[in-house]
Coordinates of N, CA and C in Angstrom, one line a residue:
M1 N 110.2 103.9 110.5 CA 111.5 103.4 110.4 C 111.6 102.6 109.1
L2 N 110.6 101.9 108.8 CA 110.6 101.1 107.6 C 110.8 102.0 106.3
Y3 N 110.1 103.2 106.4 CA 110.2 104.1 105.3 C 111.7 104.5 105.1
Y4 N 112.4 104.8 106.1 CA 113.8 105.2 106.0 C 114.7 104.0 105.5
A5 N 114.3 102.8 105.8 CA 115.1 101.6 105.3 C 114.9 101.5 103.8
V6 N 113.6 101.8 103.4 CA 113.3 101.7 101.9 C 114.0 102.9 101.2
V7 N 114.1 104.0 101.8 CA 114.7 105.2 101.2 C 116.2 104.9 101.0
F8 N 116.9 104.4 102.0 CA 118.3 104.1 101.9 C 118.5 102.9 100.9
L9 N 117.6 102.0 100.8 CA 117.7 100.9 99.8 C 117.7 101.5 98.4
I10 N 116.8 102.4 98.2 CA 116.7 103.0 96.9 C 117.9 103.8 96.6
I11 N 118.4 104.6 97.6 CA 119.7 105.3 97.4 C 120.8 104.4 97.0
A12 N 120.9 103.2 97.7 CA 121.9 102.3 97.4 C 121.8 101.7 96.0
L13 N 120.6 101.4 95.6 CA 120.4 100.9 94.2 C 120.8 101.9 93.2
V14 N 120.4 103.2 93.4 CA 120.7 104.2 92.4 C 122.2 104.5 92.4
A15 N 122.9 104.5 93.5 CA 124.3 104.7 93.6 C 125.0 103.5 92.9
A16 N 124.6 102.3 93.1 CA 125.2 101.2 92.5 C 125.1 101.2 91.0
V17 N 123.9 101.6 90.5 CA 123.7 101.7 89.0 C 124.7 102.8 88.4
L18 N 124.9 103.9 89.2 CA 125.7 105.0 88.7 C 127.2 104.7 88.9
G19 N 127.5 103.6 89.6 CA 128.9 103.3 89.8 C 129.6 103.8 91.1
F20 N 128.8 104.3 92.0 CA 129.4 104.8 93.3 C 129.3 103.6 94.3
G21 N 130.3 102.8 94.3 CA 130.3 101.6 95.1 C 130.4 101.8 96.6
G22 N 131.2 102.8 97.0 CA 131.3 103.1 98.4 C 130.0 103.6 99.0
I23 N 129.4 104.5 98.3 CA 128.1 105.1 98.7 C 127.0 104.0 98.8
A24 N 127.1 103.2 97.7 CA 126.0 102.1 97.7 C 126.2 101.2 98.8
A25 N 127.4 100.8 99.2 CA 127.7 99.9 100.3 C 127.3 100.5 101.6
G26 N 127.6 101.8 101.8 CA 127.2 102.5 103.0 C 125.7 102.6 103.2
A27 N 125.0 102.9 102.1 CA 123.5 103.1 102.1 C 122.9 101.7 102.3
A28 N 123.4 100.7 101.7 CA 122.9 99.3 101.9 C 123.1 98.9 103.4
G29 N 124.2 99.2 103.9 CA 124.4 98.8 105.3 C 123.5 99.5 106.3
I30 N 123.2 100.8 106.0 CA 122.3 101.5 106.9 C 120.9 101.0 106.7
A31 N 120.5 100.6 105.5 CA 119.2 100.1 105.2 C 119.0 98.7 105.9
K32 N 120.0 97.9 106.0 CA 120.0 96.6 106.7 C 119.8 96.8 108.2
V33 N 120.5 97.8 108.7 CA 120.4 98.0 110.2 C 119.0 98.5 110.5
L34 N 118.5 99.5 109.7 CA 117.2 100.0 110.0 C 116.1 99.0 109.9
F35 N 116.3 98.1 108.9 CA 115.3 97.0 108.7 C 115.3 96.0 109.9
V36 N 116.5 95.7 110.4 CA 116.6 94.8 111.5 C 115.9 95.5 112.8
I37 N 116.2 96.7 113.0 CA 115.6 97.4 114.1 C 114.1 97.4 114.0
F38 N 113.6 97.7 112.8 CA 112.2 97.7 112.5 C 111.6 96.3 112.8
A39 N 112.2 95.3 112.3 CA 111.7 93.9 112.5 C 111.7 93.6 114.0
V40 N 112.7 93.9 114.8 CA 112.7 93.6 116.2 C 111.6 94.4 116.9
L41 N 111.4 95.6 116.6 CA 110.4 96.4 117.2 C 109.0 95.9 116.8
A42 N 108.8 95.5 115.6 CA 107.5 94.9 115.2 C 107.2 93.6 115.9
I43 N 108.2 92.8 116.0 CA 108.0 91.5 116.7 C 107.7 91.8 118.2
A44 N 108.4 92.7 118.8 CA 108.2 93.0 120.2 C 106.8 93.6 120.4
G45 N 106.3 94.5 119.5 CA 105.0 95.0 119.6 C 103.9 93.9 119.4
F46 N 104.2 93.0 118.5 CA 103.2 91.9 118.3 C 103.1 91.0 119.6
I47 N 104.3 90.7 120.2 CA 104.3 89.9 121.4 C 103.6 90.7 122.5
A48 N 103.9 92.0 122.6 CA 103.2 92.8 123.7 C 101.7 92.8 123.5
S49 N 101.2 92.9 122.3 CA 99.8 92.9 122.1 C 99.2 91.6 122.4
L50 N 99.9 90.5 122.2 CA 99.4 89.2 122.5 C 99.3 89.0 124.1
M51 N 100.3 89.6 124.8 CA 100.3 89.5 126.2 C 99.1 90.3 126.8
R52 N 98.8 91.4 126.3 CA 97.7 92.2 126.8 C 96.4 91.5 126.6
R53 N 96.2 90.9 125.5 CA 94.9 90.2 125.3 C 94.7 89.0 126.2
G54 N 95.8 88.3 126.4 CA 95.7 87.0 127.1 C 95.6 87.3 128.6

């Protein structure tokens, strides 16, 4: 999932450089959502692994 967030971030950067503001904003929004989902799942996995050990 982090891979897709980075891909959309790169698409947003390229679109912004080329002047496609709408596409850049959409891709940046998708990248943000994917990164937040990744962060939540990573934290949940970390907490779950701590619970199993303890």
